[in-house]
Coordinates of C-alpha atoms in Angstrom, one line a residue:
Chain A
X1 CA 7.6 26.1 -27.5
X2 CA 8.7 22.8 -28.9
X3 CA 9.9 19.9 -27.2
X4 CA 13.6 20.6 -27.8
X5 CA 13.0 24.2 -26.7
X6 CA 11.3 23.2 -23.4
X7 CA 14.1 20.6 -22.7
X8 CA 16.7 23.4 -23.0
X9 CA 14.7 25.6 -20.7
X10 CA 14.2 22.9 -18.3
X11 CA 18.0 22.3 -18.2
X12 CA 18.7 25.7 -17.8
X13 CA 16.4 25.8 -14.6
X14 CA 17.9 22.7 -13.3
X15 CA 21.2 24.0 -13.6
X16 CA 20.0 26.6 -11.2
X17 CA 18.7 23.9 -8.8
X18 CA 14.9 24.2 -10.0
X19 CA 13.8 21.1 -8.4
X20 CA 10.4 21.4 -10.1
X21 CA 12.2 21.5 -13.5
X22 CA 14.1 18.2 -12.7
X23 CA 10.8 16.6 -11.8
X24 CA 9.5 17.6 -15.2
X25 CA 12.5 16.2 -17.2
X26 CA 12.2 13.1 -15.0
X27 CA 8.6 12.7 -15.8
X28 CA 9.4 13.2 -19.5
X29 CA 12.1 10.7 -19.8
X30 CA 11.7 8.3 -16.9
X31 CA 10.0 5.5 -18.9
X32 CA 12.5 5.8 -21.7
X33 CA 15.6 5.9 -19.9
X34 CA 14.3 3.1 -17.4
X35 CA 13.5 0.8 -20.3
X36 CA 16.8 1.5 -22.1
X37 CA 18.9 1.0 -18.8
X38 CA 16.8 -2.3 -18.1
X39 CA 17.4 -3.5 -21.6
X40 CA 21.2 -3.2 -20.8
X41 CA 21.6 -4.3 -17.0
X42 CA 18.6 -7.0 -17.4
X43 CA 17.6 -6.1 -13.8
X44 CA 15.1 -4.1 -12.2
X45 CA 17.0 -2.8 -9.0
X46 CA 20.1 -2.3 -11.2
X47 CA 18.0 -0.3 -13.9
X48 CA 16.7 2.0 -11.0
X49 CA 20.2 2.4 -9.9
X50 CA 21.3 3.5 -13.4
X51 CA 18.1 5.8 -13.6
X52 CA 19.1 7.3 -10.1
X53 CA 22.8 7.9 -11.3
X54 CA 21.6 9.4 -14.5
X55 CA 19.3 12.1 -12.9
X56 CA 21.9 12.7 -10.3
X57 CA 24.2 13.7 -13.0
X58 CA 21.4 15.5 -14.7
X59 CA 20.8 17.5 -11.4
X60 CA 24.6 18.3 -10.7
X61 CA 25.7 18.7 -14.2
X62 CA 23.0 20.2 -16.3
X63 CA 25.2 23.0 -17.4
X64 CA 27.0 20.3 -19.3
X65 CA 24.4 19.6 -21.6
X66 CA 25.4 21.1 -24.8
X67 CA 22.6 22.4 -26.7
X68 CA 24.4 22.3 -30.1
X69 CA 24.8 18.4 -29.6
X70 CA 21.1 18.2 -30.2
X71 CA 18.1 16.5 -28.2
X72 CA 18.2 16.2 -24.6
X73 CA 17.1 12.6 -25.1
X74 CA 20.3 11.7 -26.9
X75 CA 22.4 13.3 -24.2
X76 CA 20.6 11.2 -21.6
X77 CA 20.7 8.0 -23.5
X78 CA 24.5 8.4 -24.0
X79 CA 25.2 8.9 -20.1
X80 CA 22.5 6.2 -19.5
X81 CA 24.5 3.7 -21.6
X82 CA 27.6 4.6 -20.0
X83 CA 26.4 4.1 -16.6
X84 CA 24.7 0.8 -17.5
X85 CA 27.6 -0.7 -19.3
X86 CA 30.1 0.8 -16.6
X87 CA 28.0 -1.5 -14.0
X88 CA 27.8 -4.4 -16.4
X89 CA 31.7 -4.4 -16.6
X90 CA 32.1 -4.0 -12.8
X91 CA 29.7 -6.9 -12.2
X92 CA 31.5 -8.9 -14.9
X93 CA 28.1 -10.5 -15.8
X94 CA 29.0 -10.8 -19.5
X95 CA 26.5 -13.6 -20.3
X96 CA 25.0 -13.0 -23.8
X97 CA 21.4 -12.1 -23.7
X98 CA 19.0 -14.4 -25.8
X99 CA 16.9 -11.7 -27.6
X100 CA 13.9 -14.1 -28.0
X101 CA 13.9 -14.9 -24.1
X102 CA 14.5 -11.2 -23.5
X103 CA 11.5 -10.1 -25.3
X104 CA 9.4 -12.6 -23.4
X105 CA 10.6 -11.5 -20.1
X106 CA 10.0 -7.7 -20.6
X107 CA 6.6 -8.1 -22.4
X108 CA 5.0 -6.0 -19.6
X109 CA 2.0 -3.9 -20.9
X110 CA 2.3 -0.3 -21.5
X111 CA 0.0 1.5 -19.0
X112 CA 0.7 4.9 -20.3
X113 CA -2.1 7.0 -21.6
X114 CA -3.0 6.5 -25.5
X115 CA -2.2 10.0 -26.2
X116 CA -1.5 11.3 -29.8
X117 CA 2.3 11.7 -28.6
X118 CA 2.3 8.2 -27.5
X119 CA 0.9 7.0 -30.6
X120 CA 3.3 8.9 -32.5
X121 CA 6.3 7.5 -30.4
X122 CA 5.0 4.1 -30.8
X123 CA 4.8 4.2 -34.5
X124 CA 8.4 5.5 -34.5
X125 CA 9.7 2.7 -32.1
X126 CA 7.8 0.2 -34.2
X127 CA 9.7 1.4 -37.3
X128 CA 13.0 1.2 -35.3
X129 CA 12.3 -2.3 -34.1
X130 CA 11.2 -3.5 -37.5
X131 CA 14.4 -2.2 -38.9
X132 CA 16.4 -4.1 -36.0
X133 CA 14.5 -7.2 -36.8
X134 CA 15.3 -7.1 -40.5
X135 CA 19.2 -7.3 -39.6
X136 CA 20.6 -10.9 -40.0
X137 CA 21.0 -13.0 -36.9
X138 CA 24.9 -12.5 -37.0
X139 CA 24.4 -8.7 -37.4
X140 CA 21.8 -8.6 -34.5
X141 CA 24.5 -10.6 -32.4
X142 CA 27.2 -8.0 -33.0
X143 CA 24.7 -5.0 -32.4
X144 CA 23.6 -6.6 -29.2
X145 CA 27.1 -7.6 -28.0
X146 CA 28.5 -4.0 -28.6
X147 CA 25.8 -1.8 -27.9
X148 CA 23.7 -3.2 -25.5
X149 CA 26.5 -5.4 -23.5
X150 CA 29.3 -2.8 -24.1
X151 CA 31.7 -5.2 -25.6
X152 CA 34.5 -4.1 -27.7
X153 CA 35.0 -5.4 -31.4
X154 CA 38.0 -7.4 -30.1
X155 CA 36.0 -8.8 -27.1
X156 CA 33.0 -10.0 -29.6
X157 CA 35.6 -11.5 -31.7
X158 CA 37.1 -13.6 -28.8
X159 CA 33.8 -14.4 -27.3
X160 CA 32.3 -16.0 -30.2
X161 CA 35.4 -17.1 -32.2
X162 CA 34.7 -14.8 -35.0
X163 CA 37.4 -13.2 -36.9
X164 CA 37.9 -9.5 -36.1
X165 CA 37.5 -8.6 -39.9
X166 CA 34.1 -10.4 -39.9
X167 CA 33.0 -8.6 -36.8
X168 CA 34.0 -5.3 -38.6
X169 CA 32.2 -6.2 -41.8
X170 CA 29.0 -7.4 -39.7
X171 CA 28.7 -4.1 -37.9
X172 CA 29.6 -2.0 -41.1
X173 CA 26.8 -3.7 -42.9
X174 CA 24.3 -3.5 -40.1
X175 CA 24.9 0.1 -39.6
X176 CA 24.3 0.8 -43.1
X177 CA 21.2 -1.1 -43.3
X178 CA 19.7 0.6 -40.3
X179 CA 20.8 3.9 -41.8
X180 CA 19.1 3.1 -45.0
X181 CA 15.8 2.0 -43.2
X182 CA 15.7 5.0 -40.6
X183 CA 17.0 7.9 -42.5
X184 CA 13.5 9.2 -42.7
X185 CA 12.7 8.7 -39.2
X186 CA 15.9 10.4 -37.8
X187 CA 14.6 13.7 -39.5
X188 CA 11.5 13.8 -37.4
X189 CA 11.6 16.7 -34.9
X190 CA 8.8 15.5 -32.4
X191 CA 10.7 12.0 -31.8
X192 CA 10.2 12.2 -28.2
Chain B
X1 CA 53.8 10.1 -46.5
X2 CA 50.9 10.6 -49.1
X3 CA 50.5 6.9 -49.4
X4 CA 50.6 6.4 -45.6
X5 CA 47.9 9.2 -45.4
X6 CA 45.8 7.5 -48.1
X7 CA 46.1 4.3 -46.2
X8 CA 45.1 6.0 -43.0
X9 CA 42.4 7.6 -44.5
X10 CA 40.9 4.4 -45.7
X11 CA 41.4 2.5 -42.5
X12 CA 39.7 5.3 -40.6
X13 CA 36.7 5.3 -42.8
X14 CA 36.2 1.6 -42.4
X15 CA 36.0 2.3 -38.5
X16 CA 33.3 5.0 -38.6
X17 CA 30.4 2.4 -37.9
X18 CA 32.4 0.8 -35.4
X19 CA 33.1 4.0 -33.9
X20 CA 29.4 5.0 -33.7
X21 CA 28.2 1.7 -32.5
X22 CA 30.8 2.0 -29.8
X23 CA 32.8 -1.1 -30.5
X24 CA 36.3 0.4 -30.4
X25 CA 38.6 0.2 -27.7
X26 CA 40.1 3.2 -26.0
X27 CA 43.3 3.4 -28.1
X28 CA 41.4 3.1 -31.4
X29 CA 38.9 5.5 -30.2
X30 CA 41.3 8.2 -29.4
X31 CA 43.2 7.6 -32.6
X32 CA 40.0 7.9 -34.6
X33 CA 38.8 11.1 -32.9
X34 CA 42.1 12.6 -33.4
X35 CA 41.7 11.8 -37.1
X36 CA 38.1 13.1 -37.3
X37 CA 39.7 16.7 -36.6
X38 CA 41.4 16.6 -39.9
X39 CA 38.9 14.8 -42.0
X40 CA 35.5 16.9 -42.6
X41 CA 34.1 14.3 -44.7
X42 CA 34.6 11.4 -42.1
X43 CA 33.2 13.7 -39.5
X44 CA 29.9 14.4 -41.4
X45 CA 29.7 10.6 -42.1
X46 CA 30.0 9.9 -38.3
X47 CA 27.1 12.9 -37.5
X48 CA 25.0 11.2 -40.0
X49 CA 25.3 7.6 -38.5
X50 CA 25.2 9.1 -35.1
X51 CA 21.5 10.0 -35.7
X52 CA 20.7 6.7 -36.6
X53 CA 22.4 5.2 -33.3
X54 CA 20.5 7.8 -31.3
X55 CA 17.3 5.8 -32.3
X56 CA 18.4 2.5 -31.0
X57 CA 17.4 3.2 -27.5
X58 CA 13.8 3.4 -28.8
X59 CA 14.2 0.0 -30.1
X60 CA 13.9 -1.7 -26.8
X61 CA 10.6 -2.9 -25.3
X62 CA 9.0 -0.4 -23.2
X63 CA 9.1 -1.5 -19.5
X64 CA 7.1 0.1 -16.7
X65 CA 9.6 1.5 -14.0
X66 CA 9.0 -0.1 -10.6
X67 CA 6.4 1.4 -8.3
X68 CA 7.6 4.3 -6.1
X69 CA 10.7 4.7 -8.3
X70 CA 10.3 8.4 -8.9
X71 CA 10.0 9.2 -5.1
X72 CA 13.0 7.4 -4.4
X73 CA 15.1 8.7 -7.2
X74 CA 14.0 12.3 -6.5
X75 CA 14.2 12.1 -2.8
X76 CA 17.7 10.7 -3.1
X77 CA 18.8 13.2 -5.5
X78 CA 17.3 16.4 -3.7
X79 CA 18.6 15.1 -0.2
X80 CA 20.8 18.1 0.9
X81 CA 23.7 15.8 1.6
X82 CA 23.7 14.4 -1.8
X83 CA 23.5 17.8 -3.4
X84 CA 26.2 19.3 -1.4
X85 CA 28.5 16.3 -2.1
X86 CA 27.7 16.3 -5.8
X87 CA 28.3 19.9 -6.0
X88 CA 31.7 19.4 -4.4
X89 CA 32.4 16.4 -6.9
X90 CA 31.4 18.8 -9.7
X91 CA 34.1 21.4 -9.1
X92 CA 36.7 18.4 -9.2
X93 CA 35.2 17.0 -12.4
X94 CA 36.5 17.8 -16.0
X95 CA 34.3 17.3 -18.7
X96 CA 36.0 15.3 -21.5
X97 CA 35.1 14.5 -25.0
X98 CA 34.7 10.7 -24.9
X99 CA 31.6 8.7 -24.6
X100 CA 32.6 5.8 -22.6
X101 CA 34.5 6.0 -19.3
X102 CA 35.8 2.7 -19.5
X103 CA 38.8 1.5 -21.5
X104 CA 36.9 1.5 -24.7
X105 CA 36.3 3.8 -27.3
X106 CA 33.1 5.8 -28.2
X107 CA 30.2 6.2 -30.5
X108 CA 30.3 9.7 -30.7
X109 CA 31.9 12.7 -28.9
X110 CA 29.7 13.6 -26.1
X111 CA 30.1 15.3 -22.8
X112 CA 30.5 12.8 -20.2
X113 CA 32.5 12.3 -17.0
X114 CA 36.2 12.0 -16.2
X115 CA 37.6 9.3 -14.0
X116 CA 37.1 11.5 -10.8
X117 CA 33.5 11.5 -11.6
X118 CA 33.5 7.8 -12.1
X119 CA 35.2 7.6 -8.7
X120 CA 32.4 9.5 -7.4
X121 CA 29.9 6.9 -8.8
X122 CA 31.7 4.2 -7.2
X123 CA 31.5 6.1 -3.9
X124 CA 27.9 6.7 -4.7
X125 CA 27.3 3.0 -5.3
X126 CA 28.9 2.3 -2.1
X127 CA 26.6 4.9 -0.4
X128 CA 23.8 3.3 -2.2
X129 CA 24.9 -0.2 -0.6
X130 CA 25.1 1.7 2.9
X131 CA 21.7 3.1 2.3
X132 CA 20.5 -0.1 1.4
X133 CA 21.8 -1.8 4.5
X134 CA 20.5 1.0 6.5
X135 CA 17.1 1.0 4.9
X136 CA 17.1 -2.9 5.4
X137 CA 18.0 -2.1 9.1
X138 CA 15.4 0.4 9.5
X139 CA 12.8 -2.0 8.0
X140 CA 13.6 -4.7 10.3
X141 CA 13.6 -2.3 13.3
X142 CA 10.2 -1.4 12.1
X143 CA 9.1 -4.8 11.9
X144 CA 10.2 -5.5 15.2
X145 CA 8.6 -2.3 16.7
X146 CA 5.5 -3.4 14.7
X147 CA 5.4 -6.9 16.2
X148 CA 6.2 -5.2 19.9
X149 CA 3.5 -2.7 19.3
X150 CA 1.2 -5.6 18.2
X151 CA 2.0 -7.5 21.5
X152 CA 1.5 -4.4 23.4
X153 CA -1.7 -4.0 21.7
X154 CA -2.7 -7.5 22.6
X155 CA -1.8 -7.0 26.1
X156 CA -3.8 -3.8 26.0
X157 CA -6.7 -5.7 24.8
X158 CA -6.1 -8.4 27.4
X159 CA -6.0 -5.8 30.0
X160 CA -8.8 -4.0 28.7
X161 CA -10.9 -7.2 29.0
X162 CA -9.8 -7.9 32.6
X163 CA -10.6 -4.3 33.4
X164 CA -14.1 -4.9 31.9
X165 CA -14.5 -8.0 33.9
X166 CA -13.3 -6.1 37.0
X167 CA -15.7 -3.4 36.2
X168 CA -18.4 -6.0 36.0
X169 CA -17.3 -7.3 39.3
X170 CA -17.1 -3.9 40.8
X171 CA -20.7 -3.1 39.5
X172 CA -21.9 -6.5 41.2
X173 CA -20.1 -5.9 44.3
X174 CA -21.5 -2.3 44.2
X175 CA -24.8 -3.7 43.9
X176 CA -24.5 -6.0 46.8
X177 CA -22.9 -3.4 48.9
X178 CA -25.9 -1.0 47.9
X179 CA -28.3 -3.7 48.9
X180 CA -26.5 -4.3 52.4
X181 CA -26.1 -0.5 52.8
X182 CA -29.8 -0.1 52.1
X183 CA -32.0 0.0 55.4
X184 CA -33.2 -3.5 56.0
X185 CA -36.6 -3.8 54.3
X186 CA -39.2 -5.6 56.0
X187 CA -37.5 -6.3 59.3
X188 CA -40.1 -7.4 61.6
X189 CA -39.7 -8.1 65.4
X190 CA -40.8 -11.5 65.9
X191 CA -39.9 -11.8 69.6
X192 CA -38.5 -9.8 72.2
X193 CA -37.8 -11.2 75.8
X194 CA -36.1 -9.7 78.8
X195 CA -33.2 -11.7 80.0
X196 CA -33.4 -12.0 83.7
X197 CA -30.4 -12.7 86.1
X198 CA -30.2 -16.4 86.9
X199 CA -29.4 -15.7 90.5
X200 CA -30.1 -12.9 92.9
X201 CA -26.2 -11.7 93.1
X202 CA -26.3 -11.0 89.5
X203 CA -27.4 -7.5 88.6
X204 CA -26.8 -7.9 84.9
X205 CA -30.0 -7.5 82.7
X206 CA -30.3 -8.0 78.9
X207 CA -32.8 -8.1 76.1
X208 CA -33.0 -10.9 73.3
X209 CA -34.8 -9.9 70.2
X210 CA -35.8 -12.3 67.5
X211 CA -36.1 -10.4 64.2
X212 CA -37.1 -11.6 60.8
X213 CA -36.1 -9.9 57.3
X214 CA -35.9 -11.2 53.8
X215 CA -32.5 -12.4 54.7
X216 CA -33.6 -14.8 57.4
X217 CA -34.2 -15.0 61.1
X218 CA -31.9 -13.2 63.7
X219 CA -31.3 -13.2 67.2
X220 CA -30.1 -10.0 68.6
X221 CA -28.8 -10.2 72.3
X222 CA -27.6 -7.2 74.4
X223 CA -26.8 -7.2 78.1
X224 CA -25.5 -4.8 80.6
X225 CA -23.7 -5.0 84.0
X226 CA -22.3 -8.3 83.2
X227 CA -19.5 -9.6 85.5
X228 CA -16.1 -8.8 84.9
X229 CA -14.4 -11.4 82.5
X230 CA -11.0 -13.2 83.6
X231 CA -8.7 -14.7 81.4
X232 CA -10.1 -16.5 78.5
X233 CA -13.7 -16.2 79.8
X234 CA -16.2 -15.4 77.4
X235 CA -20.2 -15.0 77.6
X236 CA -22.0 -17.5 75.2
X237 CA -25.7 -17.6 74.2
X238 CA -27.6 -20.8 73.8
X239 CA -30.8 -21.6 72.3
X240 CA -32.6 -24.4 74.2
X241 CA -35.1 -26.7 73.2
X242 CA -35.8 -29.4 75.8
X243 CA -32.5 -30.9 76.5
X244 CA -30.8 -29.7 73.1
X245 CA -28.8 -26.7 73.6
X246 CA -27.6 -25.0 70.5
X247 CA -24.8 -22.3 70.7
X248 CA -25.7 -19.1 69.2
X249 CA -22.3 -17.7 69.6
X250 CA -19.9 -15.9 72.1
X251 CA -19.0 -12.3 72.8
X252 CA -16.7 -10.4 75.0
X253 CA -17.8 -7.3 77.1
X254 CA -16.7 -3.7 77.5
X255 CA -17.3 -2.1 80.7
X256 CA -19.9 -4.9 81.5
X257 CA -21.7 -4.3 78.2
X258 CA -21.7 -6.8 75.3
X259 CA -24.0 -7.7 72.2
X260 CA -24.0 -10.3 69.7
X261 CA -25.9 -11.1 66.3
X262 CA -26.9 -14.5 65.3
X263 CA -28.8 -15.9 62.2
X264 CA -30.4 -19.3 62.3
X265 CA -33.0 -21.4 60.5
X266 CA -36.5 -20.6 62.3
X267 CA -37.1 -23.5 64.7
X268 CA -39.0 -23.5 67.9
X269 CA -36.8 -22.9 71.0
X270 CA -38.0 -22.8 74.5
X271 CA -35.4 -20.9 76.3
X272 CA -32.6 -18.4 75.6
X273 CA -29.4 -18.4 78.1
X274 CA -26.3 -16.6 78.6
X275 CA -23.4 -18.5 80.4
X276 CA -20.2 -17.4 81.5
X277 CA -17.9 -19.9 80.0
X278 CA -14.2 -20.4 80.6
X279 CA -13.4 -20.0 77.0
X280 CA -15.0 -19.8 73.8
X281 CA -14.5 -23.1 72.5
X282 CA -17.4 -25.1 74.1
X283 CA -20.2 -26.2 72.1
X284 CA -21.9 -27.3 75.4
X285 CA -22.6 -25.0 78.3
X286 CA -19.8 -25.7 81.0
X287 CA -20.0 -22.3 83.0
X288 CA -22.9 -21.0 85.2
X289 CA -26.1 -19.2 83.7
X290 CA -25.8 -15.4 83.9
X291 CA -29.0 -14.4 82.1
X292 CA -31.9 -16.6 80.9
X293 CA -35.4 -16.2 79.6
X294 CA -38.2 -18.4 78.4
X295 CA -39.2 -17.9 74.6
X296 CA -43.0 -18.3 74.1
X297 CA -43.6 -20.3 70.9

């Protein structure tokens, strides 16, 4: 049984209130969703709160996971981002994050066992990071502001005094470039 | 109309990247999603870019979760009260095809939660605050109890020390008591003299015995048929050497019989006498001699 099939079976069991299945999903995605939540909220307690809410929704609404929509990780990351961005909006902490400083602050060593799966994951992660790093600074800024801070294109335009058309073009070019760089990676089945 | 559609199509296609990134506001998002229903080419383009966007969460730095997070999260979720509440929420929640629950637009169509669920989330956050406050109070109580327990422990230790000291004292006293209770060892009768009436009208008789043991020299005096005492009168025993009269103590009688015990430093006395004194306060004889005897050196 591959990871996707396993995930679907686990979600089916969770929808039947199988706590063991919830724990399995938790163990499988805890680190990834926590890291993602932390990237957005920039606070350990808030990130934990996001993760808690995420798995509360997984537990209570597992049946809503539409298998046709693809990987469980995609579904969970979408919910994680929604929760985290909502939290940011409620707290109104809209200060832009300095990516350089951010990388330094989160330079916590990975203590996970160096399994083959982890090696593959790290390699894929490295590819995505490299693709992101190859973006221009102004492109990184719009990706950061919209994707990781939850701003709309209009809010980015206002905050950085950039014409809306410029914001749109930067996003368009950035996404196309990422698509070009990562087209191979997204076809990998054993991504997570 | 055709021109309008062409313009709309071009406009919408320009929004694809912004849509998948999540930069459209709510109105723009709804308009775009409505358009997606009628433009398959645009829909396919969105799907393709969405796959790229799905990789972005993996671009973040790997961060180790806080210690104990798993237990906290799972125990919170699996607490029956939360399960019941969220099941109840679930009945009142309608899945909608929007990614953001805020007033912005979305990256891709995905099952998320309605405003009702957002309210539940807010309520849940409130409960989180409650539990944090409750946890803080419990933690504070635990600290207070800990300090109190520590104090009690200290008191217990102190009491135990005192008990240990008391036990030592008890052992010591028991030792002394045992010594006292033991039959006198090495008791030796040094002298025993019969006390004779000082006058003919006195019928009393007595015996004075000097004994020596490891605790010292003792004088034991016993007398019978002594005259009846009146008022504060008392019989007093004297040890006499020449003109020096040393009181050995006083005693009262019952039915004419009395006795006394006196410990003294060994010294040569030549006479022992019992006098009838007006009270017990005298340090020199004031009354008549009742019984007396010479002590041979």
